[in-house]
CSV table of C-alpha atoms and ligand atoms in Angstrom, one decimal:
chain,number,residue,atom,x,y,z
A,503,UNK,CA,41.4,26.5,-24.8
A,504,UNK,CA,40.4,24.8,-28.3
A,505,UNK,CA,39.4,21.6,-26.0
A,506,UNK,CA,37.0,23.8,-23.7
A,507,UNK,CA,35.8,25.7,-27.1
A,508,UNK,CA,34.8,22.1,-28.5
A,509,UNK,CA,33.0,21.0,-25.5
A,510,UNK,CA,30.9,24.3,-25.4
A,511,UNK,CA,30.3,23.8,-28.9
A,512,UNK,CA,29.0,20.0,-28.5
A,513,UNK,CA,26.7,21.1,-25.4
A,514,UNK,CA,25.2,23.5,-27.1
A,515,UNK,CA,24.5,21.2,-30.1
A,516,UNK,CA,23.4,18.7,-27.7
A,517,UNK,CA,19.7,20.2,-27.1
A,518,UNK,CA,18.3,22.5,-30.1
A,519,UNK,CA,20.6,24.9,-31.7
A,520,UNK,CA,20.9,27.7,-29.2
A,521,UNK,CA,20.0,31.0,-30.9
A,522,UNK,CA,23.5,32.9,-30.6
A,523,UNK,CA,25.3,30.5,-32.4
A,524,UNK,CA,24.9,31.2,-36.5
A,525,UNK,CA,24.2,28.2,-39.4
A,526,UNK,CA,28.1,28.8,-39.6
A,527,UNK,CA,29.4,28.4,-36.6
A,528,UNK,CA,28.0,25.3,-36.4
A,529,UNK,CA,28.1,24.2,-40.1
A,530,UNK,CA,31.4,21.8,-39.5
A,531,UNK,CA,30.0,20.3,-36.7
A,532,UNK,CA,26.8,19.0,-38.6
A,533,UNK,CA,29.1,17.8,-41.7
A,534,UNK,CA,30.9,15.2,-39.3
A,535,UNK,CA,27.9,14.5,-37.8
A,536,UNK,CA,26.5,13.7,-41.0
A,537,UNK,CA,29.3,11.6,-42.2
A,538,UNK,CA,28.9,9.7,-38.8
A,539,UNK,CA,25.1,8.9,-39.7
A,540,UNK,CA,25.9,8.0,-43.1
A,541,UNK,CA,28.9,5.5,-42.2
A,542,UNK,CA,26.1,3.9,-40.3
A,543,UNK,CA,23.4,3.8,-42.8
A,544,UNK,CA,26.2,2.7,-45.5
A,545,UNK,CA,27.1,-0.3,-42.9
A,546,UNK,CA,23.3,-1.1,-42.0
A,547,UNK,CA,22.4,-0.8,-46.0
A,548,UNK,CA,25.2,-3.4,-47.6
A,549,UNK,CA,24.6,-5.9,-44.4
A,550,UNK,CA,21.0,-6.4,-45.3
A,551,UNK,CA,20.8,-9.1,-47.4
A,552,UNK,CA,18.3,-7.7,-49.8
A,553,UNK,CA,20.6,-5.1,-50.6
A,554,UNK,CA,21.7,-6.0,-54.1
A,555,UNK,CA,20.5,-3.2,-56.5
A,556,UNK,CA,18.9,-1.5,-53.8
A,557,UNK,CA,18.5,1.7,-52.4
A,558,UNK,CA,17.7,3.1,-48.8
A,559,UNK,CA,14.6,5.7,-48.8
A,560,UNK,CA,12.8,5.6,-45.9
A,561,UNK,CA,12.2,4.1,-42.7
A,562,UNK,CA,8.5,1.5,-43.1
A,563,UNK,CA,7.4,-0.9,-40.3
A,564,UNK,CA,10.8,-0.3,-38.5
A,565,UNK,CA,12.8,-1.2,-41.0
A,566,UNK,CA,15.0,0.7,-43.5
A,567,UNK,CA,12.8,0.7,-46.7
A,568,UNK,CA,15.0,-0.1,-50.0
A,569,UNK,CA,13.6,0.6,-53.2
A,570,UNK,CA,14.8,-0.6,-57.1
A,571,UNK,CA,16.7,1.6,-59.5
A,572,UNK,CA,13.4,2.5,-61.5
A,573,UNK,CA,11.9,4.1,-57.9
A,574,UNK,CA,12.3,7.6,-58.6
A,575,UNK,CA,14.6,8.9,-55.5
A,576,UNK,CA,16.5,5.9,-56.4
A,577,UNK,CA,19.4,8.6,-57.5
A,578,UNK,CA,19.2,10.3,-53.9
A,579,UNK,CA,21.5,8.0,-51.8
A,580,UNK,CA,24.9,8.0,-54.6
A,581,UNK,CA,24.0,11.5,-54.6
A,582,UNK,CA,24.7,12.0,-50.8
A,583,UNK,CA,27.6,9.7,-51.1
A,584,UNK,CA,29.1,12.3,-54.3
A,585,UNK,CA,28.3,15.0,-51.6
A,586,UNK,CA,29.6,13.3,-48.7
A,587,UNK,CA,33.0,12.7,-51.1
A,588,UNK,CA,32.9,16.4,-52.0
A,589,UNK,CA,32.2,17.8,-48.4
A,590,UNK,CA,35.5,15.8,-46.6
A,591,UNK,CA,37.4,14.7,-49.7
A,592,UNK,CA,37.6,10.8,-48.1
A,593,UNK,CA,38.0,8.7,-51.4
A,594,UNK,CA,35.7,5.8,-49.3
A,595,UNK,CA,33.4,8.0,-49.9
A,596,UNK,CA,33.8,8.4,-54.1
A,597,UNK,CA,34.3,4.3,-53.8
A,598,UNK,CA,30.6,4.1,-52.0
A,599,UNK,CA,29.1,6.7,-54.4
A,600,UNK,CA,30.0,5.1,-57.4
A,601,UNK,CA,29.1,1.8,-56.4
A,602,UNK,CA,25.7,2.9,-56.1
A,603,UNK,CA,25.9,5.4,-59.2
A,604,UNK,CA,26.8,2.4,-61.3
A,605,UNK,CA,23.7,0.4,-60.1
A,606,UNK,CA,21.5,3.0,-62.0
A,607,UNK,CA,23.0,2.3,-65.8
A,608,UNK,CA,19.9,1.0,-67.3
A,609,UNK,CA,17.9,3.8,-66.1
A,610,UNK,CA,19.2,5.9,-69.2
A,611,UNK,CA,16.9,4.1,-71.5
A,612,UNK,CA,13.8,4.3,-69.9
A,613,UNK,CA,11.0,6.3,-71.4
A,614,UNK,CA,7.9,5.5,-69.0
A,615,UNK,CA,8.4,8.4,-66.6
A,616,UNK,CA,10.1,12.0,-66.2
A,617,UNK,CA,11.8,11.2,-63.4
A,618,UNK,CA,14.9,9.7,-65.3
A,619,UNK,CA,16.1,13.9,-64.5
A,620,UNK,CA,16.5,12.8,-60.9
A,621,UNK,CA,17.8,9.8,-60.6
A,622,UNK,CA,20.5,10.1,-63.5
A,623,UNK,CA,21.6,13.7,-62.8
A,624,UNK,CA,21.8,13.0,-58.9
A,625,UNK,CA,24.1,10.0,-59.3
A,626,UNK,CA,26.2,10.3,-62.5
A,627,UNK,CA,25.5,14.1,-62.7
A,628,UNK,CA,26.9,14.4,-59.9
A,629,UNK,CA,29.7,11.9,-60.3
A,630,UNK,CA,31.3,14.0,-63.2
A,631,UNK,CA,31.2,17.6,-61.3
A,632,UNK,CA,32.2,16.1,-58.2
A,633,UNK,CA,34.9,13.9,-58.8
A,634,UNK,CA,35.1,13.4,-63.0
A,635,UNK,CA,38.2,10.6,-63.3
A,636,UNK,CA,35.2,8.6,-65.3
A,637,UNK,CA,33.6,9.9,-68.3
A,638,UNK,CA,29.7,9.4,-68.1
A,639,UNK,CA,28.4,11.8,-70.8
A,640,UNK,CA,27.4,9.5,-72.9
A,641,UNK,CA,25.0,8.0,-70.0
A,642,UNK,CA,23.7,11.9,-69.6
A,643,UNK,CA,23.1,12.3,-73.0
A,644,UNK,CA,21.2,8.8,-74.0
A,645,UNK,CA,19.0,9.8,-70.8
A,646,UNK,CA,18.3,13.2,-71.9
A,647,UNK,CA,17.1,11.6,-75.3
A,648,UNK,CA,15.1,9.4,-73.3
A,649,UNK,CA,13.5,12.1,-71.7
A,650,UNK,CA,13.2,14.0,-74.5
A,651,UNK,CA,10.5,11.1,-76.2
A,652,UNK,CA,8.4,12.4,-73.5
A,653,UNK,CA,8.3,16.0,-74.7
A,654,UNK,CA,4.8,17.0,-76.3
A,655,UNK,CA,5.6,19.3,-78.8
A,656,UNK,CA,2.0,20.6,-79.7
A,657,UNK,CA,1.5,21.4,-75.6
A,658,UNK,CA,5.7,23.1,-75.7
A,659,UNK,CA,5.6,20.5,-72.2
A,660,UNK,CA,6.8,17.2,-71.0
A,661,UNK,CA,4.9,14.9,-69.8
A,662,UNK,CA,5.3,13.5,-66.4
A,663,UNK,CA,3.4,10.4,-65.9
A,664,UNK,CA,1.8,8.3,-68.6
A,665,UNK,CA,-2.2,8.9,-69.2
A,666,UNK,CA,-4.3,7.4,-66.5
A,667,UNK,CA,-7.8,6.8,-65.7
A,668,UNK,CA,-7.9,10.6,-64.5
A,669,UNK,CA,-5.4,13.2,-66.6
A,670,UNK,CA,-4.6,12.4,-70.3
A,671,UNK,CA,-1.3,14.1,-70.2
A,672,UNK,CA,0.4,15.0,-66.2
A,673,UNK,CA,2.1,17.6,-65.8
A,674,UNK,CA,3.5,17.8,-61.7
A,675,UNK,CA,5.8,20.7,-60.9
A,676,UNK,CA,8.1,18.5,-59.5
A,677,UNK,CA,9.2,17.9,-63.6
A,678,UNK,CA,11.1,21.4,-63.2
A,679,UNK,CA,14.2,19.5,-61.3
A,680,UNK,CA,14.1,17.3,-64.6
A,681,UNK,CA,15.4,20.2,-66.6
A,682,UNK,CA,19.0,20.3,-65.3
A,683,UNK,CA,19.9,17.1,-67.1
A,684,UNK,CA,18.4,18.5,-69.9
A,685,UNK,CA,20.7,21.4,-70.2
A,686,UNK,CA,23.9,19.1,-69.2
A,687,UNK,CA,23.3,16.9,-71.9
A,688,UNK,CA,23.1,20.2,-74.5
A,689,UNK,CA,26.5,21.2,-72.8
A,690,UNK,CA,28.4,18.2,-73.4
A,691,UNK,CA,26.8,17.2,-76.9
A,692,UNK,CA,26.6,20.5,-78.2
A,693,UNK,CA,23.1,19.9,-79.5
A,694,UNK,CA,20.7,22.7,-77.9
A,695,UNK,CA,17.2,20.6,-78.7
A,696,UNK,CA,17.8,19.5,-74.9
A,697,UNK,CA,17.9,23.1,-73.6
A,698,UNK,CA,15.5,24.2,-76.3
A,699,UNK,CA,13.0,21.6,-74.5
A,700,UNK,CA,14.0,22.5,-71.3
A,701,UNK,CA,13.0,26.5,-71.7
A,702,UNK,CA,10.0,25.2,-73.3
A,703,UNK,CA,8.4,23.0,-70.8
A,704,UNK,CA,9.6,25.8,-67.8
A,705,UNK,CA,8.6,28.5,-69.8
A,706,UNK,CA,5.2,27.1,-69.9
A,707,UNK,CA,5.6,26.1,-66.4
A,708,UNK,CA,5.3,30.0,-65.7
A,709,UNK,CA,2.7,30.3,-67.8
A,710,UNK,CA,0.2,27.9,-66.6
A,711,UNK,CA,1.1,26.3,-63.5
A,712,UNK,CA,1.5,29.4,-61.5
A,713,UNK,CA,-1.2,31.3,-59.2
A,714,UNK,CA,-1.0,35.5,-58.8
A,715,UNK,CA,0.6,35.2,-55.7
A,716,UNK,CA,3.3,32.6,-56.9
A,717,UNK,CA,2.2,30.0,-55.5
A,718,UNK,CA,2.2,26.5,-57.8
A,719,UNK,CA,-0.3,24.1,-58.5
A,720,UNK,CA,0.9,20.6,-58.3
A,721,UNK,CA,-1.0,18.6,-61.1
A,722,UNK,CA,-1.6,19.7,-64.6
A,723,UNK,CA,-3.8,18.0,-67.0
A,724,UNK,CA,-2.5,19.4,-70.8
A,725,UNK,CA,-4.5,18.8,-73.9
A,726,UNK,CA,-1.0,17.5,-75.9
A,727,UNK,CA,-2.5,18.7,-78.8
A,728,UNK,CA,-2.8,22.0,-78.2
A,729,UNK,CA,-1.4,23.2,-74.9
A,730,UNK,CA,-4.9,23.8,-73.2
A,731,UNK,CA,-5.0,23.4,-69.8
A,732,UNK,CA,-7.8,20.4,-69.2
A,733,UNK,CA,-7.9,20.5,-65.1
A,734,UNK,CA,-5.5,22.0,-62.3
A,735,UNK,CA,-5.5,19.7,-59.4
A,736,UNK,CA,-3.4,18.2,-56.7
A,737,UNK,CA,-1.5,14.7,-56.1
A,738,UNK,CA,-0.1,15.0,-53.1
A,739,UNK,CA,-1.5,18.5,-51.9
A,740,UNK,CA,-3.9,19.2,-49.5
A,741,UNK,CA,-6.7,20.6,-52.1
A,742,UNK,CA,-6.6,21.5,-55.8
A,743,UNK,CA,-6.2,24.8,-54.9
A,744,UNK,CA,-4.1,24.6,-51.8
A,745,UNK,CA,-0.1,24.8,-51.9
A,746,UNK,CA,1.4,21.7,-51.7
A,747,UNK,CA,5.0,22.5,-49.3
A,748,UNK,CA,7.4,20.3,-51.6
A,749,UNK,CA,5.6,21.4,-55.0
A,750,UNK,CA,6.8,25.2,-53.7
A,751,UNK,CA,10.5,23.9,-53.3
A,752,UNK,CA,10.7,22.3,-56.7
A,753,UNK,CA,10.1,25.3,-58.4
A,754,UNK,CA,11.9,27.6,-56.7
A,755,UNK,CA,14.8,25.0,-56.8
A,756,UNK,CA,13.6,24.4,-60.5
A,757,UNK,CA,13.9,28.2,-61.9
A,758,UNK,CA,17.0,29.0,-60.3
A,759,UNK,CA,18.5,26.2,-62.4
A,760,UNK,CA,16.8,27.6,-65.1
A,761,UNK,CA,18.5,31.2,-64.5
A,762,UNK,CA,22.1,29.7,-64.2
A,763,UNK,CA,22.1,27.8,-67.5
A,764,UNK,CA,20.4,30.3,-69.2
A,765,UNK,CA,20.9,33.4,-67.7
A,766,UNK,CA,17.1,34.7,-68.9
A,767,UNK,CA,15.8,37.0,-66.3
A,768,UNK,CA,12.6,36.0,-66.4
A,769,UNK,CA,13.8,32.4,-65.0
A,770,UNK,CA,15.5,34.7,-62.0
A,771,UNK,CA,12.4,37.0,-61.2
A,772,UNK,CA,10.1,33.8,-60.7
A,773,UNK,CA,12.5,32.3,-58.6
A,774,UNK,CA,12.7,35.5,-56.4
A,775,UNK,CA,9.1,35.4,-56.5
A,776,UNK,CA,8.4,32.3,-55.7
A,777,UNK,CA,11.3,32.5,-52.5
A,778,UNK,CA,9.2,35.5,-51.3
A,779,UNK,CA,6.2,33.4,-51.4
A,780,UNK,CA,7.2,30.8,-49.2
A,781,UNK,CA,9.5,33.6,-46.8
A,782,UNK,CA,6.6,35.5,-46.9
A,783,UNK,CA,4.1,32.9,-45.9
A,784,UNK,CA,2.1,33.9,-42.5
A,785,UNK,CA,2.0,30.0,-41.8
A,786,UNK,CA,5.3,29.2,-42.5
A,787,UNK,CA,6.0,28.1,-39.0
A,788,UNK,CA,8.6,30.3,-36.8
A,789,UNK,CA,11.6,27.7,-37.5
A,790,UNK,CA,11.0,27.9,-41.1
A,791,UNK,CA,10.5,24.3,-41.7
A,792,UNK,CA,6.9,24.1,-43.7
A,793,UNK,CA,4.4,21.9,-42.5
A,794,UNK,CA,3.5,19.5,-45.5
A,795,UNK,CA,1.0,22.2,-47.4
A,796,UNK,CA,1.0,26.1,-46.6
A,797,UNK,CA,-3.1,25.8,-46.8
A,798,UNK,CA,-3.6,22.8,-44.8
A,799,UNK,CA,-5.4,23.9,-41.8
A,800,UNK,CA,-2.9,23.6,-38.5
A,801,UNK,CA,-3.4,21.1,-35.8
A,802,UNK,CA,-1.0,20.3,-33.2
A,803,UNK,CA,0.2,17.1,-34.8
A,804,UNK,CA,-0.1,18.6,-38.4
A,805,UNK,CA,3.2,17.0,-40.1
A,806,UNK,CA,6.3,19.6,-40.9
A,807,UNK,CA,7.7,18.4,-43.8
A,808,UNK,CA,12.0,18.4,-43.8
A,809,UNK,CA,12.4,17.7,-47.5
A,810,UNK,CA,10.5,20.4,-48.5
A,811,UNK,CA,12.8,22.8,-46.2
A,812,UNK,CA,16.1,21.3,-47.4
A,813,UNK,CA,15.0,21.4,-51.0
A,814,UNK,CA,14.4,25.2,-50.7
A,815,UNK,CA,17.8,25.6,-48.5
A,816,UNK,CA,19.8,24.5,-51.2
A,817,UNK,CA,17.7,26.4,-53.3
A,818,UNK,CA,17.9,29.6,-51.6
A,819,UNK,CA,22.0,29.3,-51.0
A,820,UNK,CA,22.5,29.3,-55.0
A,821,UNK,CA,19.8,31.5,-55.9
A,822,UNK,CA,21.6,34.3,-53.3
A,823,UNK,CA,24.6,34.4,-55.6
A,824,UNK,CA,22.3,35.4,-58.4
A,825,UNK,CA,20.0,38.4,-57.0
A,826,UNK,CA,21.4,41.9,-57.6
A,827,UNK,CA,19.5,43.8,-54.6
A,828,UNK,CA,19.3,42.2,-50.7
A,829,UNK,CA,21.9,38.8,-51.5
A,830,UNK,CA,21.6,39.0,-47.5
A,831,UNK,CA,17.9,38.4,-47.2
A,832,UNK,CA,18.0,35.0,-49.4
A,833,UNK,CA,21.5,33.4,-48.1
A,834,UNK,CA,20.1,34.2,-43.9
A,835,UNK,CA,16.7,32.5,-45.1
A,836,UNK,CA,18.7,29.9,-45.6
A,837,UNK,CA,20.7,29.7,-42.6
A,838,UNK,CA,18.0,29.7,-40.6
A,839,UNK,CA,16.2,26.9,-42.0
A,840,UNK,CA,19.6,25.0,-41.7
A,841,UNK,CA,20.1,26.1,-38.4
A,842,UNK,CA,16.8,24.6,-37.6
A,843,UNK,CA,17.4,21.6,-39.6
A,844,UNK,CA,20.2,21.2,-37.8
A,845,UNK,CA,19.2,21.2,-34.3
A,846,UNK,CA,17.8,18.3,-32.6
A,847,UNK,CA,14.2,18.8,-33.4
A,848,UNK,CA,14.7,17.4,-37.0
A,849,UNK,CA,18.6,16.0,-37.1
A,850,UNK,CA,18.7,12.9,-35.8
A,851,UNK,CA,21.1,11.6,-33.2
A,852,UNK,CA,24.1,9.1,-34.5
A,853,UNK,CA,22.9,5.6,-34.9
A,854,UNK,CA,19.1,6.1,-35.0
A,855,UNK,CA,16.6,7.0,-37.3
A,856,UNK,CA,18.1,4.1,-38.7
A,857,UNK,CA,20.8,6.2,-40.2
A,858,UNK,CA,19.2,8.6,-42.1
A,859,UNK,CA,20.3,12.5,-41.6
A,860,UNK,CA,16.2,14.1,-41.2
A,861,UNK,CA,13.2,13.2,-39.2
A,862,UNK,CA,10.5,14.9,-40.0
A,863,UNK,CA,9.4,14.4,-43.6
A,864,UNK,CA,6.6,13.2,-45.6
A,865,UNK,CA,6.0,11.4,-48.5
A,866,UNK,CA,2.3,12.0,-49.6
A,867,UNK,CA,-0.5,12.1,-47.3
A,868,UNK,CA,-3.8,11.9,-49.9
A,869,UNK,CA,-2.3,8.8,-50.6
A,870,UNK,CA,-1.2,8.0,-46.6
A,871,UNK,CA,2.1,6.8,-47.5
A,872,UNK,CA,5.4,8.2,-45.7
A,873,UNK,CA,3.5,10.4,-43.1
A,874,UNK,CA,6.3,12.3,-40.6
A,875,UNK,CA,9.7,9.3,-41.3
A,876,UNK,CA,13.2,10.4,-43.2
A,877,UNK,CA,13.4,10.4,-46.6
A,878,UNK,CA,16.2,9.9,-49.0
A,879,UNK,CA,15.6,13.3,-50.7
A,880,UNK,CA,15.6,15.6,-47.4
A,881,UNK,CA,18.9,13.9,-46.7
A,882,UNK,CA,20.2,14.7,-50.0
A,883,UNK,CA,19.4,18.5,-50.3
A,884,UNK,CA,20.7,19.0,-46.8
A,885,UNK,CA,24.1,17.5,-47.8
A,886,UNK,CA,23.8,19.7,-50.9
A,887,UNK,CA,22.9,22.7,-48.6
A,888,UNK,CA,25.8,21.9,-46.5
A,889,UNK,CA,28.1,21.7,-49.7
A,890,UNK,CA,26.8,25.4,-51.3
A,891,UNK,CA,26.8,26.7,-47.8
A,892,UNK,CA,30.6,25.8,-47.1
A,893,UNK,CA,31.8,26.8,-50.8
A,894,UNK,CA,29.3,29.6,-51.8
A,895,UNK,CA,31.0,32.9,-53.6
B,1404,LIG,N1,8.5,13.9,-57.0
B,1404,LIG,C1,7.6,13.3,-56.1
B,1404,LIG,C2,7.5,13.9,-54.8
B,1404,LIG,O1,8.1,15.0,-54.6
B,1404,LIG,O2,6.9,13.4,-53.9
């Protein structure tokens, strides 16, 4: 009976998810698939022979793309490999993950670029809630120092990228996933200018990167002098005024951190609002898996993007243990977009897509780079969606 119950279960997940099946039923299924892939990309990744201090992010010309520590998703991959530990409790799996975790040491000095937040809170973050038998806070607190030099106190922001040709002092909304190292680091040392410059920089987030109906822009230019707003543009968006998919998943993802190590309201209502701006949307598509921008206008081949989804999955899961009314709305959002995720449309099949989880993503198109391949960061929400799915209160 459980043999005939496992073969259903497998032809069913053979074509796309069939729709009487819940994101539960089939949640166990996609963790071993996932550990499949990732034995795969783990064997495929250590035999190339560029490898050394290396890190798979994407598929480019056929081949698996490896980027240096200083790349900003280079914290992604040890992050799966933590989550991949955590989801099946396999010690290869803490062996892999802090392999790559260690690779990444240097990266807590570096001043020249927010995304320290990432890489160091996705890989030794990660390493001391997942599995702590090595002590890494001093590596979380010398990074959030180094992020902290970035910190413009006249503008109450940090800056993200260093002054170019075209903004003075960048501001992206992706900086909001920066913050969670920030209030680690205030945790362990006891020292609250960390989380002091964490409320700061989202509670100006609020203020000045957000639109009436909640939706974000993706690039602001600050004077760091005085906090004025120089120019609201895009990066990777489809127009200055348009909704850029991932940007919307960042923050949502971004305030709900916000709310749990703060517990300030405010934090909680603009992540509700911001999740009923992309549930909401009337061109989100009907398996909930954005295409790259909410504004761009839709062709047939217009790009989904799968990180973007993922992001606000794992989003959504945590930010359902937080809301007082309709918990239920939030956590079946994000079923469904892991159901959908999960089904063969975007999950790739064992031993292709070079051994990365997600198909379907994309990098930036302005800049034409990483147009509909995998990416390191949809595969690492969707393991951490996995993870809050199986062990959410
Ligand atoms: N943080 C860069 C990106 O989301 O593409």
């Amino acid at each position: 009976m459980r043999n005939l119950y496992s073969i259903l279960l497998l032809i069913l997940l053979c074509g796309s998810c069939a729709k009487n099946t819940s994101f539960s039923d089939i949640r166990e299924t996609i963790i071993a698939k996932a550990t499949n892939q990732y034995d795969y990309l783990y064997d495929t990744t250590s035999s190339q022979l560029d490898n050394k201090n290396r890190f798979p992010r994407t598929i480019e010309s056929d081949k698996i793309r490896l980027v240096y520590n200083y790349d900003w998703t280079s914290g992604f991959y040890p992050g799966s490999l933590w989550y991949l530990h955590a989801l099946t409790g396999d010690s290869k799996w803490k062996n892999r993950a802090m392999q790559y975790t260690k690779k990444l040491d240097t990266i807590q000095y570096w001043k020249g670029n927010h995304d320290v937040g990432f890489i160091i809170e996705c890989s030794y973050g990660n390493a001391m809630k997942v599995a702590p038998s090595e002590d890494f806070n001093k590596i979380i607190v010398q990074t959030a120092k180094s992020l902290s030099s970035r910190f413009r106190p006249g503008a109450g922001i940090i800056q993200s990228w260093n002054s170019n040709e075209k903004w003075d002092c960048p501001v992206i909304i992706d900086n909001m996933m920066n913050l969670e190292l920030l209030f680690h680091a205030t945790k362990i040392s006891g020292d609250p200018k960390y989380s002091d410059i964490a409320t700061s920089h989202a509670d100006n987030t609020i203020k000045n990167h957000y639109r009436d109906d909640f939706s974000s822009y993706h690039v602001l230019d600050y004077n760091k002098e005085t906090g004025d707003i120089v120019a609201r543009n895009t990066a990777q968006g489809y127009a200055d005024e348009s909704a850029w998919a991932r940007g919307q998943a960042w923050g949502l993802y971004g305030f709900t951190v916000c709310y749990r190590e703060t517990k300030d309201e405010k934090y909680l209502e603009q992540a509700i609002k911001i999740a009923d701006f992309i549930k909401n949307h009337p061109q989100l598509p009907e398996d909930k898996v954005p295409y790259w921008d909410y504004d761009v206008p839709k062709e047939k081949e217009t790009p989904r993007d799968a990180s973007a989804a993922s992001i606000a999955a794992s989003a959504l899961y945590e930010l359902s243990t937080f809301v007082k009314d309709d918990k239920e709305a939030y956590l079946d959002f994000a079923d469904e977009i892991m159901y959908s995720l999960s089904s063969s449309d975007y999950l790739a099949e064992i031993e292709t897509n070079k051994g990365f989880l997600l198909k379907h993503s994309v990098g930036s198109i302005p800049h034409g780079v990483e147009i509909d391949v995998p990416l390191n960061y949809a595969d690492y929400y969707f393991l951490e969606a996995l993870y809050r799915s199986k062990t959410l209160k």
